PDB file of C-alpha atoms in Angstrom:
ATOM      1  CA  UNK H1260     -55.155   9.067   5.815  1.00  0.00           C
ATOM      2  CA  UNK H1261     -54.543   8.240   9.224  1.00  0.00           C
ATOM      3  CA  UNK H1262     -51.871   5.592   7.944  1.00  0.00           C
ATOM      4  CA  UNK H1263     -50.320   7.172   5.237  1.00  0.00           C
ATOM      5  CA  UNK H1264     -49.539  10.018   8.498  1.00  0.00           C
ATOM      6  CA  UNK H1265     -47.929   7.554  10.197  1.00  0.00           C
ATOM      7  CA  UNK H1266     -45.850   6.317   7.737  1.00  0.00           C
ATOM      8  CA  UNK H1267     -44.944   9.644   6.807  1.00  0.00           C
ATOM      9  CA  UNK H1268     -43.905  10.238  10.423  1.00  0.00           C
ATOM     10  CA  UNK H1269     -41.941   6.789  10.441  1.00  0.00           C
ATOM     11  CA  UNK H1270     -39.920   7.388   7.418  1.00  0.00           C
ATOM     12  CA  UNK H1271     -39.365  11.087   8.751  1.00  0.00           C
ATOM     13  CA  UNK H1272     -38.457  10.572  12.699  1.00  0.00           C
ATOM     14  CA  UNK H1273     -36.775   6.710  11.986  1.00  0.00           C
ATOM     15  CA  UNK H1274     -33.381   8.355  10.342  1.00  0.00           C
ATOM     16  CA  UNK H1275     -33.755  11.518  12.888  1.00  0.00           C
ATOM     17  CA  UNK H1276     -33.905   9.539  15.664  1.00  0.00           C
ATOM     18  CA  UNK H1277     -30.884   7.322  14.193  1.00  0.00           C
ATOM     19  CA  UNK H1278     -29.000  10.666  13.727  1.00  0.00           C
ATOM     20  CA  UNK H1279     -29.380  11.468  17.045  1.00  0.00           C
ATOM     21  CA  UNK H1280     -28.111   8.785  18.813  1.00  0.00           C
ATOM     22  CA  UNK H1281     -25.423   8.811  16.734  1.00  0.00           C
ATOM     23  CA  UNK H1282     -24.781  12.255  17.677  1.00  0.00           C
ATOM     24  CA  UNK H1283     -25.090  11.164  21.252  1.00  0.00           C
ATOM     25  CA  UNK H1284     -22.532   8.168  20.981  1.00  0.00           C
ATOM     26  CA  UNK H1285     -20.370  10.525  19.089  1.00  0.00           C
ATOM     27  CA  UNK H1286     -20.513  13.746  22.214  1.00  0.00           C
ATOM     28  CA  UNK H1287     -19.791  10.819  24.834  1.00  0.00           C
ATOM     29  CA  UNK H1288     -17.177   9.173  23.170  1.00  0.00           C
ATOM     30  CA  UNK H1289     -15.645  12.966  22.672  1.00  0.00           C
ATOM     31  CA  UNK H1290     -15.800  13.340  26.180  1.00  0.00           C
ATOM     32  CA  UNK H1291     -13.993  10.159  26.868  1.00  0.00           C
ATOM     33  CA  UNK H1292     -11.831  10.768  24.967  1.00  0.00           C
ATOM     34  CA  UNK H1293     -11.154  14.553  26.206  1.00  0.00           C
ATOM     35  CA  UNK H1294     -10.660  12.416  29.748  1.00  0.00           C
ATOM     36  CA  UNK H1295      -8.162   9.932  28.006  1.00  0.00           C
ATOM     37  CA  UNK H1296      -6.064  13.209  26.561  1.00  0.00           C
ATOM     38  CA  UNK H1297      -5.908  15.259  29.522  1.00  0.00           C
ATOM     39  CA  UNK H1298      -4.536  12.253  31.653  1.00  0.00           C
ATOM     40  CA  UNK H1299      -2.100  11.292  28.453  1.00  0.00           C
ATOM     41  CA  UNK H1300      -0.513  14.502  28.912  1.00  0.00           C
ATOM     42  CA  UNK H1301      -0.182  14.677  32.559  1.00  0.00           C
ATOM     43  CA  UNK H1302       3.182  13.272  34.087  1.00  0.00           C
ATOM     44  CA  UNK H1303       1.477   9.607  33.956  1.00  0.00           C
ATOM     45  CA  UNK H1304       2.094   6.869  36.232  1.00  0.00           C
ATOM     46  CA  UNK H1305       1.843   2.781  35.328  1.00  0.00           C
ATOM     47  CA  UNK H1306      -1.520   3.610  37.352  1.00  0.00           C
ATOM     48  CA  UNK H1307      -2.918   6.045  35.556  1.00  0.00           C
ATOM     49  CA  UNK H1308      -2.339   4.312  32.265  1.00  0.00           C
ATOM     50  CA  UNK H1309      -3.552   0.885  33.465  1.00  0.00           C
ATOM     51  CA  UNK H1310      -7.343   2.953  34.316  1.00  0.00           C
ATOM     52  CA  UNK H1311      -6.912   4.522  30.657  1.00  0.00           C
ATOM     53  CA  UNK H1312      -6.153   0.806  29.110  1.00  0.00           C
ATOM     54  CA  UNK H1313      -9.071  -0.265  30.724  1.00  0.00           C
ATOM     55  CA  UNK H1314     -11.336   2.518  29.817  1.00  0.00           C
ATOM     56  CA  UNK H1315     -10.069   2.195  26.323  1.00  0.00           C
ATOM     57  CA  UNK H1316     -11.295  -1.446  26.189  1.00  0.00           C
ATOM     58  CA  UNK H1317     -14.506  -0.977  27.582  1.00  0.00           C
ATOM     59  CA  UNK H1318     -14.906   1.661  24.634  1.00  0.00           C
ATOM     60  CA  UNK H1319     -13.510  -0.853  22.269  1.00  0.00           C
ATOM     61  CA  UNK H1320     -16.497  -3.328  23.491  1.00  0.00           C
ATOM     62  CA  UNK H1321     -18.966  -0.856  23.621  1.00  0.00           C
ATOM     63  CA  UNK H1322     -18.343  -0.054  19.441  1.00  0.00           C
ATOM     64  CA  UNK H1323     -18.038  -3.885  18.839  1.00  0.00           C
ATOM     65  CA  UNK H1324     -21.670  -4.787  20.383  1.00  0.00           C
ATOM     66  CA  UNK H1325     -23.656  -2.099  19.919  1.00  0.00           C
ATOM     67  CA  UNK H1326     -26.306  -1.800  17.048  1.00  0.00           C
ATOM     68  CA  UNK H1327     -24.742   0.186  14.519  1.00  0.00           C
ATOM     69  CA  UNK H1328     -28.012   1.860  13.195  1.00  0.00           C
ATOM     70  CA  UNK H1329     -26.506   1.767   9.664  1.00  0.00           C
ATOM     71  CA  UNK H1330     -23.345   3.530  10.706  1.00  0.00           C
ATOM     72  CA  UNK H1331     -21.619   1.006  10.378  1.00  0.00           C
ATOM     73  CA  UNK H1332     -18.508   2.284   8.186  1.00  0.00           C
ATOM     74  CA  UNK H1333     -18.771   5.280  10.570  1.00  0.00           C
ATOM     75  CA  UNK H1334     -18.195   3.391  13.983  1.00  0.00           C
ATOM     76  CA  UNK H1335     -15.306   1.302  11.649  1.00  0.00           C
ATOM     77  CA  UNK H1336     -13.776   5.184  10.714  1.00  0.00           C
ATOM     78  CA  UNK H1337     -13.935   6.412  14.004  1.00  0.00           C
ATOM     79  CA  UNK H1338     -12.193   3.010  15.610  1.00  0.00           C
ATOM     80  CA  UNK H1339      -9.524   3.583  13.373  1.00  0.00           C
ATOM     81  CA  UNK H1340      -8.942   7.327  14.009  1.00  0.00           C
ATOM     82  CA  UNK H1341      -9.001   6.076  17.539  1.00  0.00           C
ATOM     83  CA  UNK H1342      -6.230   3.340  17.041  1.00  0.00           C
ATOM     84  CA  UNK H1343      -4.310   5.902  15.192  1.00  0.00           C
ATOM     85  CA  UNK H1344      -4.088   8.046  18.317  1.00  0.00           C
ATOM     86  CA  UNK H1345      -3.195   4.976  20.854  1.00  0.00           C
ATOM     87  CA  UNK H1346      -0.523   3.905  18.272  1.00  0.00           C
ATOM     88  CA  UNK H1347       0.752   7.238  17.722  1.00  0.00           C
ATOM     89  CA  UNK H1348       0.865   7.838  21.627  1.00  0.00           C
ATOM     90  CA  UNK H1349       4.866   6.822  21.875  1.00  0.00           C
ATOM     91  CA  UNK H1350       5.202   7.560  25.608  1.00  0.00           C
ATOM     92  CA  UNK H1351       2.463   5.724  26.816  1.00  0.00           C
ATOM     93  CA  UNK H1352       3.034   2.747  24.668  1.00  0.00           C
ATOM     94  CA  UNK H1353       6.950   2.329  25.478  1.00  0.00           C
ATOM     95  CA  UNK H1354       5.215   1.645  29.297  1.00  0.00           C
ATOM     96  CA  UNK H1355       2.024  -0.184  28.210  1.00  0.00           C
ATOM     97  CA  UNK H1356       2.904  -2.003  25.033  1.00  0.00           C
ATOM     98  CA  UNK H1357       0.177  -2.446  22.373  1.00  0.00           C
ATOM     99  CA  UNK H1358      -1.923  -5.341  23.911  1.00  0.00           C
ATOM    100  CA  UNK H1359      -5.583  -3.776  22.817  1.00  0.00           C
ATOM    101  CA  UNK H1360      -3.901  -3.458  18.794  1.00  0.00           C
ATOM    102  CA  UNK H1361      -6.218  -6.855  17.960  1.00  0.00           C
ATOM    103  CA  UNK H1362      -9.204  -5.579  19.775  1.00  0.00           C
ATOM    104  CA  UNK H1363      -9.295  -2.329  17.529  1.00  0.00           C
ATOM    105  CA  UNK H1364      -8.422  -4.619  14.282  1.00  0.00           C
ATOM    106  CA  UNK H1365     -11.984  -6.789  15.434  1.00  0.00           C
ATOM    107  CA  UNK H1366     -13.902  -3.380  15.669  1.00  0.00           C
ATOM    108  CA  UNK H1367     -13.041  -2.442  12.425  1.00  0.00           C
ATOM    109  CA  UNK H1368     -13.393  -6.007  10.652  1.00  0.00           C
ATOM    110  CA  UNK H1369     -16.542  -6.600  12.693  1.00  0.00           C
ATOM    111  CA  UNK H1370     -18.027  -3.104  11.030  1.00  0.00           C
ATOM    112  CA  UNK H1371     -16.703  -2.584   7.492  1.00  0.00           C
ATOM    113  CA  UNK H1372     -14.562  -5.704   6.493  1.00  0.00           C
ATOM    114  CA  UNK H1373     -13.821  -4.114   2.817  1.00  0.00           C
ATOM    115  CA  UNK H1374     -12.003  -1.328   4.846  1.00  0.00           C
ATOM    116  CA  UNK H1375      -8.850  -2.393   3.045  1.00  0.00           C
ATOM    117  CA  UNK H1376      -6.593   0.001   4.332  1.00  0.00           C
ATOM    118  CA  UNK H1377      -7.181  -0.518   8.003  1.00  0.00           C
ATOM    119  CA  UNK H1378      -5.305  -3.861   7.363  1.00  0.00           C
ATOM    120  CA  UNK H1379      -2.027  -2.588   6.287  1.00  0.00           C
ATOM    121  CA  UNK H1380      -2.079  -0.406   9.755  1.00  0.00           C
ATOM    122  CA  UNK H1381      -3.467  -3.120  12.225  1.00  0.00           C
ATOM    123  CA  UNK H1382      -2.166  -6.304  11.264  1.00  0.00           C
ATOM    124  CA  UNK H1383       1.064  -4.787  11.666  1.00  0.00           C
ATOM    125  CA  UNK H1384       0.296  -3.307  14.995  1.00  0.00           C
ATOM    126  CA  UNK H1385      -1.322  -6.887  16.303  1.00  0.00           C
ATOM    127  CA  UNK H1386       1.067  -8.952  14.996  1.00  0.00           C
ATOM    128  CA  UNK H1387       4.990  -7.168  15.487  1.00  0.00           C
ATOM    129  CA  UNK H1388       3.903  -4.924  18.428  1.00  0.00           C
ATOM    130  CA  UNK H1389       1.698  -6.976  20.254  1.00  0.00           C
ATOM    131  CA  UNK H1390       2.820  -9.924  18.979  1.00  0.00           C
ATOM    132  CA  UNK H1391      -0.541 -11.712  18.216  1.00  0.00           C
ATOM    133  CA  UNK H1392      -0.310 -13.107  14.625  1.00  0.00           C
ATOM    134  CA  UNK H1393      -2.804 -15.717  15.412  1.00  0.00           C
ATOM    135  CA  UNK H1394      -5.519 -12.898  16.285  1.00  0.00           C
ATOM    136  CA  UNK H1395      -4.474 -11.288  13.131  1.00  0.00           C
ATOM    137  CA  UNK H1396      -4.826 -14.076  11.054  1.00  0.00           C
ATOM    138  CA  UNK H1397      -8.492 -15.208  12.316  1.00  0.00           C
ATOM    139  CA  UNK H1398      -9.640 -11.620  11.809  1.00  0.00           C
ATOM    140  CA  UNK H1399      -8.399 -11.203   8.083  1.00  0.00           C
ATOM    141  CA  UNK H1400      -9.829 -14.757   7.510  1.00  0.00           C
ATOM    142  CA  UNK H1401     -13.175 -13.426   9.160  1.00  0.00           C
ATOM    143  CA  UNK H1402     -12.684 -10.027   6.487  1.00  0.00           C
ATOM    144  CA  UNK H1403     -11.990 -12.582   3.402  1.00  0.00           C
ATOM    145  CA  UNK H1404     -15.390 -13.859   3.749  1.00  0.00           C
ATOM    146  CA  UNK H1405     -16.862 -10.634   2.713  1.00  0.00           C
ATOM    147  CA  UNK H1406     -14.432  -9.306   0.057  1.00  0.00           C
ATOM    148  CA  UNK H1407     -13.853 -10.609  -3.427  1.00  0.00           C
ATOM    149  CA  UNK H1408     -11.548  -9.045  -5.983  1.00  0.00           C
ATOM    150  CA  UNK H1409     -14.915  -7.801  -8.055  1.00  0.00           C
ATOM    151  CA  UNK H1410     -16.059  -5.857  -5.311  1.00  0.00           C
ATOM    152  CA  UNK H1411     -12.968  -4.495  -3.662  1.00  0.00           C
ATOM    153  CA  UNK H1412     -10.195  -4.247  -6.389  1.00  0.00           C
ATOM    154  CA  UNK H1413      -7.374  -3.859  -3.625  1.00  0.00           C
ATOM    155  CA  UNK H1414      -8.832  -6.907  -1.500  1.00  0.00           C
ATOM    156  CA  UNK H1415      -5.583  -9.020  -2.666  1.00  0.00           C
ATOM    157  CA  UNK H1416      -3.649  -6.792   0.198  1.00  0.00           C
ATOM    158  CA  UNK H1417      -5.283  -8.666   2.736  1.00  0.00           C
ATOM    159  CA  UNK H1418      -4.567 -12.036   0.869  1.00  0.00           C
ATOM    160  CA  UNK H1419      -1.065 -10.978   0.918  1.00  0.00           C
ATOM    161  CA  UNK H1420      -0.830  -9.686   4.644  1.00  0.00           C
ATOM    162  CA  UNK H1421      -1.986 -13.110   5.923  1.00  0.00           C
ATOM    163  CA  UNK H1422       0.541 -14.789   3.551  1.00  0.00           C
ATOM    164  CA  UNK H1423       3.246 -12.335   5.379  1.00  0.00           C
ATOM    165  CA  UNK H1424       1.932 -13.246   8.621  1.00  0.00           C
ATOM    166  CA  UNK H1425       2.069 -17.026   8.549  1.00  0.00           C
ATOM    167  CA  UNK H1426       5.020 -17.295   7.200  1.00  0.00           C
ATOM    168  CA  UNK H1427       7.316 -14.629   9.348  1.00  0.00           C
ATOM    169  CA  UNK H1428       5.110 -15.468  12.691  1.00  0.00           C
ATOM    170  CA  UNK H1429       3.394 -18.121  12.891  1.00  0.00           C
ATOM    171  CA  UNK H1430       6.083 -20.674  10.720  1.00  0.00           C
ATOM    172  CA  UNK H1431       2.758 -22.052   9.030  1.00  0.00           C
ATOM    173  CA  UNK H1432       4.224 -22.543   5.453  1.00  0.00           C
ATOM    174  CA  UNK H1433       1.249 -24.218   3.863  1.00  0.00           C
ATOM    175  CA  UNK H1434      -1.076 -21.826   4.779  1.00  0.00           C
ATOM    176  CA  UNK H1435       1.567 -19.491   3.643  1.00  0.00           C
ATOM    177  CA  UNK H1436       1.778 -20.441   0.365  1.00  0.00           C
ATOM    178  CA  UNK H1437      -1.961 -21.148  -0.292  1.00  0.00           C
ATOM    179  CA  UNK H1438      -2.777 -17.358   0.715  1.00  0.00           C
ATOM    180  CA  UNK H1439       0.262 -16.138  -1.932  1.00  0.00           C
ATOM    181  CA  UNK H1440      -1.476 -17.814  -4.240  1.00  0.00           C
ATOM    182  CA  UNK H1441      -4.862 -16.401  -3.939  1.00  0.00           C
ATOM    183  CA  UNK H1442      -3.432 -12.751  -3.570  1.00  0.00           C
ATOM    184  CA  UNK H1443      -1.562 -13.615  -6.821  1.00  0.00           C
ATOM    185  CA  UNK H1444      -4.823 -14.856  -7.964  1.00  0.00           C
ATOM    186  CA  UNK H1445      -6.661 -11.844  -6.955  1.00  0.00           C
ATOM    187  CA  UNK H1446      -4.172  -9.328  -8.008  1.00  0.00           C
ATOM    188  CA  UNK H1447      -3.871 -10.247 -11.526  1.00  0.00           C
ATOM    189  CA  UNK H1448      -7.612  -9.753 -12.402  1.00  0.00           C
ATOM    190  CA  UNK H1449      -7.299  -6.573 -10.828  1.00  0.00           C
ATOM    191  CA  UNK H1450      -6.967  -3.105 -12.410  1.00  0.00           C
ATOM    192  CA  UNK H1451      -5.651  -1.522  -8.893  1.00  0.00           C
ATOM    193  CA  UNK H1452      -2.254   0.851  -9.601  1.00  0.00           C
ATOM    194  CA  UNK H1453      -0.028  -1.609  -8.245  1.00  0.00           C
ATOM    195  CA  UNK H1454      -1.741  -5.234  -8.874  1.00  0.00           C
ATOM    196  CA  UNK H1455       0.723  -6.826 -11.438  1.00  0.00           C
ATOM    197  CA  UNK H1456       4.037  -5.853  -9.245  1.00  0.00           C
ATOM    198  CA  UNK H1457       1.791  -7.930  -5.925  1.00  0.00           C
ATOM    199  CA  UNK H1458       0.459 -10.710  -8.690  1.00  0.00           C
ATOM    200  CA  UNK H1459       4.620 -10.998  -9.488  1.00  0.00           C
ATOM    201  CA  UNK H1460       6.044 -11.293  -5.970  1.00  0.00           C
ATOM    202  CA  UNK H1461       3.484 -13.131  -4.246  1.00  0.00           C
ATOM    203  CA  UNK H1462       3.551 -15.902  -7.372  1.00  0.00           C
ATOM    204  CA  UNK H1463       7.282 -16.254  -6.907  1.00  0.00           C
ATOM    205  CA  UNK H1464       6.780 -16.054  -2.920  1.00  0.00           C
ATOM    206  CA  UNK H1465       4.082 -19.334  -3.535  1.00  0.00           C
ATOM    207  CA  UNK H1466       6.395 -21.170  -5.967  1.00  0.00           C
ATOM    208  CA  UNK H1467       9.867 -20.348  -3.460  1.00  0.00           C
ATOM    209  CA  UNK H1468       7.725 -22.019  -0.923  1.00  0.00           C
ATOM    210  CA  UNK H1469       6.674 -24.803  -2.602  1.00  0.00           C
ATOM    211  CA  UNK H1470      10.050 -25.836  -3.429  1.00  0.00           C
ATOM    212  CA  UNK H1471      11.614 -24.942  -0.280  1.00  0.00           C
ATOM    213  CA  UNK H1472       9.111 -24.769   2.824  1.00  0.00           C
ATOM    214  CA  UNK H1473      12.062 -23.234   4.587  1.00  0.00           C
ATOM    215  CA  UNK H1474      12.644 -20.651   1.828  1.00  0.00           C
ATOM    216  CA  UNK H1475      14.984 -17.587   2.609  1.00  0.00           C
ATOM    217  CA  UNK H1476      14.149 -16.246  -0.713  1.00  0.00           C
ATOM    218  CA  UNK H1477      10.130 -16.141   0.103  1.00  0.00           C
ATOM    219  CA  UNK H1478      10.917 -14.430   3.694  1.00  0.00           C
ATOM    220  CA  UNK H1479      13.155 -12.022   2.207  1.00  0.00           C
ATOM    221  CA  UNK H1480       9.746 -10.906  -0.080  1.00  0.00           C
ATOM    222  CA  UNK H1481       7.701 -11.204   3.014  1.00  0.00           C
ATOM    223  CA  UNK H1482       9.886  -9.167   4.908  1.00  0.00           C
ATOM    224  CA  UNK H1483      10.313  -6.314   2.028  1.00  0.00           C
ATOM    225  CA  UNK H1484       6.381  -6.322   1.738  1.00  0.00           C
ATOM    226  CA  UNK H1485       6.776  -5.485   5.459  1.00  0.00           C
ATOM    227  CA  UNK H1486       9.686  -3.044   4.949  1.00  0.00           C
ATOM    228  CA  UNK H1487       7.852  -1.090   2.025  1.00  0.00           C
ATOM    229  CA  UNK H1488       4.583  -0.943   3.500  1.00  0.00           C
ATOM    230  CA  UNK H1489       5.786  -0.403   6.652  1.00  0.00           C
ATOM    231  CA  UNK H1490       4.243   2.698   8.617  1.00  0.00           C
ATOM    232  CA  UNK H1491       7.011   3.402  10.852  1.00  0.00           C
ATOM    233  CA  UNK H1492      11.056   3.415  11.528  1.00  0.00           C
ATOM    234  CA  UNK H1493      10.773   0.563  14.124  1.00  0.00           C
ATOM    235  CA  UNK H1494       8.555  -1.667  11.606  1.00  0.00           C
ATOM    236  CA  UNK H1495      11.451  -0.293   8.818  1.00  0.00           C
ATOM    237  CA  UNK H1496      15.007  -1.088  10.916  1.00  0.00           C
ATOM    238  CA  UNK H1497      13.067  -4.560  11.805  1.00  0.00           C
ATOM    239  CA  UNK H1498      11.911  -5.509   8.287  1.00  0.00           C
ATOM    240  CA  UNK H1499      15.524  -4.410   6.900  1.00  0.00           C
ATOM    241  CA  UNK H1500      17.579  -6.376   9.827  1.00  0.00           C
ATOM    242  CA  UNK H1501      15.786  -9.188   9.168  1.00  0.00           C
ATOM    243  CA  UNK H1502      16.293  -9.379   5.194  1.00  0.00           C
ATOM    244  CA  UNK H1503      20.537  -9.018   5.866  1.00  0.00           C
ATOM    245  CA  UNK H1504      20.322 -11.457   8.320  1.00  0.00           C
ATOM    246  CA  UNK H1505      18.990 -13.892   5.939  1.00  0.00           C
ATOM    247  CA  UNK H1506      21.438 -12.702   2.814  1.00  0.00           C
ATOM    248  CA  UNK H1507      19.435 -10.191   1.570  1.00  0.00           C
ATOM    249  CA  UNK H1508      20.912  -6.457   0.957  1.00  0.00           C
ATOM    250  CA  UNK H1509      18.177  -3.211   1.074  1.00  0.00           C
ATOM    251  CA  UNK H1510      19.482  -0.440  -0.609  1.00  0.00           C
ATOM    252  CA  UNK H1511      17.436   2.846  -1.066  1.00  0.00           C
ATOM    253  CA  UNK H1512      18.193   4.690  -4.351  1.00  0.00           C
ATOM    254  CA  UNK H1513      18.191   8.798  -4.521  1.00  0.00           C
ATOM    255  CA  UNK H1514      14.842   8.540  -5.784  1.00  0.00           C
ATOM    256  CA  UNK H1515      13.555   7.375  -1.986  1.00  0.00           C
ATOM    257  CA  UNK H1516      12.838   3.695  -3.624  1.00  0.00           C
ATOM    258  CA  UNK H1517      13.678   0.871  -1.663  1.00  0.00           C
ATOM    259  CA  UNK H1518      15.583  -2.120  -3.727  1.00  0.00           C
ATOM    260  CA  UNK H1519      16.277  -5.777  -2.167  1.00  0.00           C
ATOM    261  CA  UNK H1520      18.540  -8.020  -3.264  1.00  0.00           C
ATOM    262  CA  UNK H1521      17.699 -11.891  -2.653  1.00  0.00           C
ATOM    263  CA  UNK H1522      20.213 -13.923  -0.822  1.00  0.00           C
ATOM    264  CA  UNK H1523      22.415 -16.030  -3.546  1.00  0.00           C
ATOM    265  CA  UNK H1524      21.396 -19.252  -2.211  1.00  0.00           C
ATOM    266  CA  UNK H1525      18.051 -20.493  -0.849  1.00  0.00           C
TER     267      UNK H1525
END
């Protein structure tokens, strides 16, 4: 009898006591960031926003090290809801740049790899605005090891992103080309809305590449993945300079859909 109580009382208090603390991580992480607002609005010197940088990556290594408690997709939610907000903060980051982008990507990779969506937003922060496409790469190769197009229909997005980011960043055409071909791969067993358009490009993007490592033709698709995903106008006016200035011609139709044109010659 004495037993059975205590099980009772360790099935009961176990998730309470989980709840709890995750109550408690939530309130201080509120009041950080209530700290991190108040001094975000206030006439901010380089100073000022160093001490916030530095708070924000303590945070950052607090959620990547502590036990999750079986939040994990929780911690990964609220890291992104956080990035959105440092992103998003235009003043601060015209001064400060976007050097922590990678460290939120690893938070959220770290806690809930099949968080598809995430990618789209932080592999373009990491890799254009703080200009570390080798961090992004190793992340969303550490995220491929947990995803497969049976459990995560859309998982050929991240497939695709590295593809992007080798080729337009890092000039690494082979592994380029090998990760086209598995998001084609991926895509076409698929039943996601927009899987047989991705299967399309990214087979033509592997077979441009394989005839021509140096293939305007496959960065013009990279770049219009980048332009029509993009999640912003400096992303947008980059991704469309980029596809004139290698023969390509963006036109946007009265419909708000975006139409490339490949460059004549390759």
């Amino acid at each position: 009898m004495l037993v059975a109580t205590l099980n009772l009382l360790k099935i009961v208090v176990t998730p309470a006591i989980a709840s709890l603390c995750l109550v408690a991580i939530a309130q201080l992480q509120l009041s950080k960031l209530s700290r991190l607002n108040a001094l975000a609005h206030q006439p901010g010197s380089k100073a000022q926003y160093v001490k916030e940088e530095v708070l924000e990556k303590t945070n950052l290594e607090l959620l990547r090290r502590s036990p999750s408690l079986g939040f994990d997709n929780l911690i990964a939610d609220w890291t992104f809801l956080k990035f959105l907000q440092y992103f998003g903060d235009g003043e601060v980051r015209q001064k400060m740049g976007y050097s922590i982008a990678p460290e939120y990507f690893e938070v959220i990779v770290g806690r809930d790899p099949r968080f598809i969506k995430s990618y789209l937003f932080l592999s373009s922060a990491s890799s254009i605005y703080a200009g570390r496409a080798d961090q992004t790469v190793a992340l969303m190769n550490k995220g491929l090891k947990s995803l497969s197009p049976e459990t995560s229909p859309d998982a050929y997005y991240v497939w695709l992103y590295k593809g992007t980011d080798e080729l337009l960043f890092l000039g690494n055409t082979k592994a380029a080309q090998h990760s086209h071909k598995m998001a084609a791969q991926w895509a076409s067993v698929s039943d996601d809305p927009d899987s047989k358009r991705i299967a399309a490009l990214s087979r033509q993007t592997a077979q441009f590449l394989a005839g021509n490592p140096d293939s305007r033709q496959a960065q013009v698709n990279s770049w219009t993945m980048v332009l029509v995903n993009s999640v912003d106008n400096r992303t947008r006016q980059l991704a469309t300079g980029r596809i004139e200035a290698l023969g390509g011609q963006v036109t946007i139709t009265p419909q708000g859909e975006v139409k490339v044109q490949l460059p004549e010659k390759d």
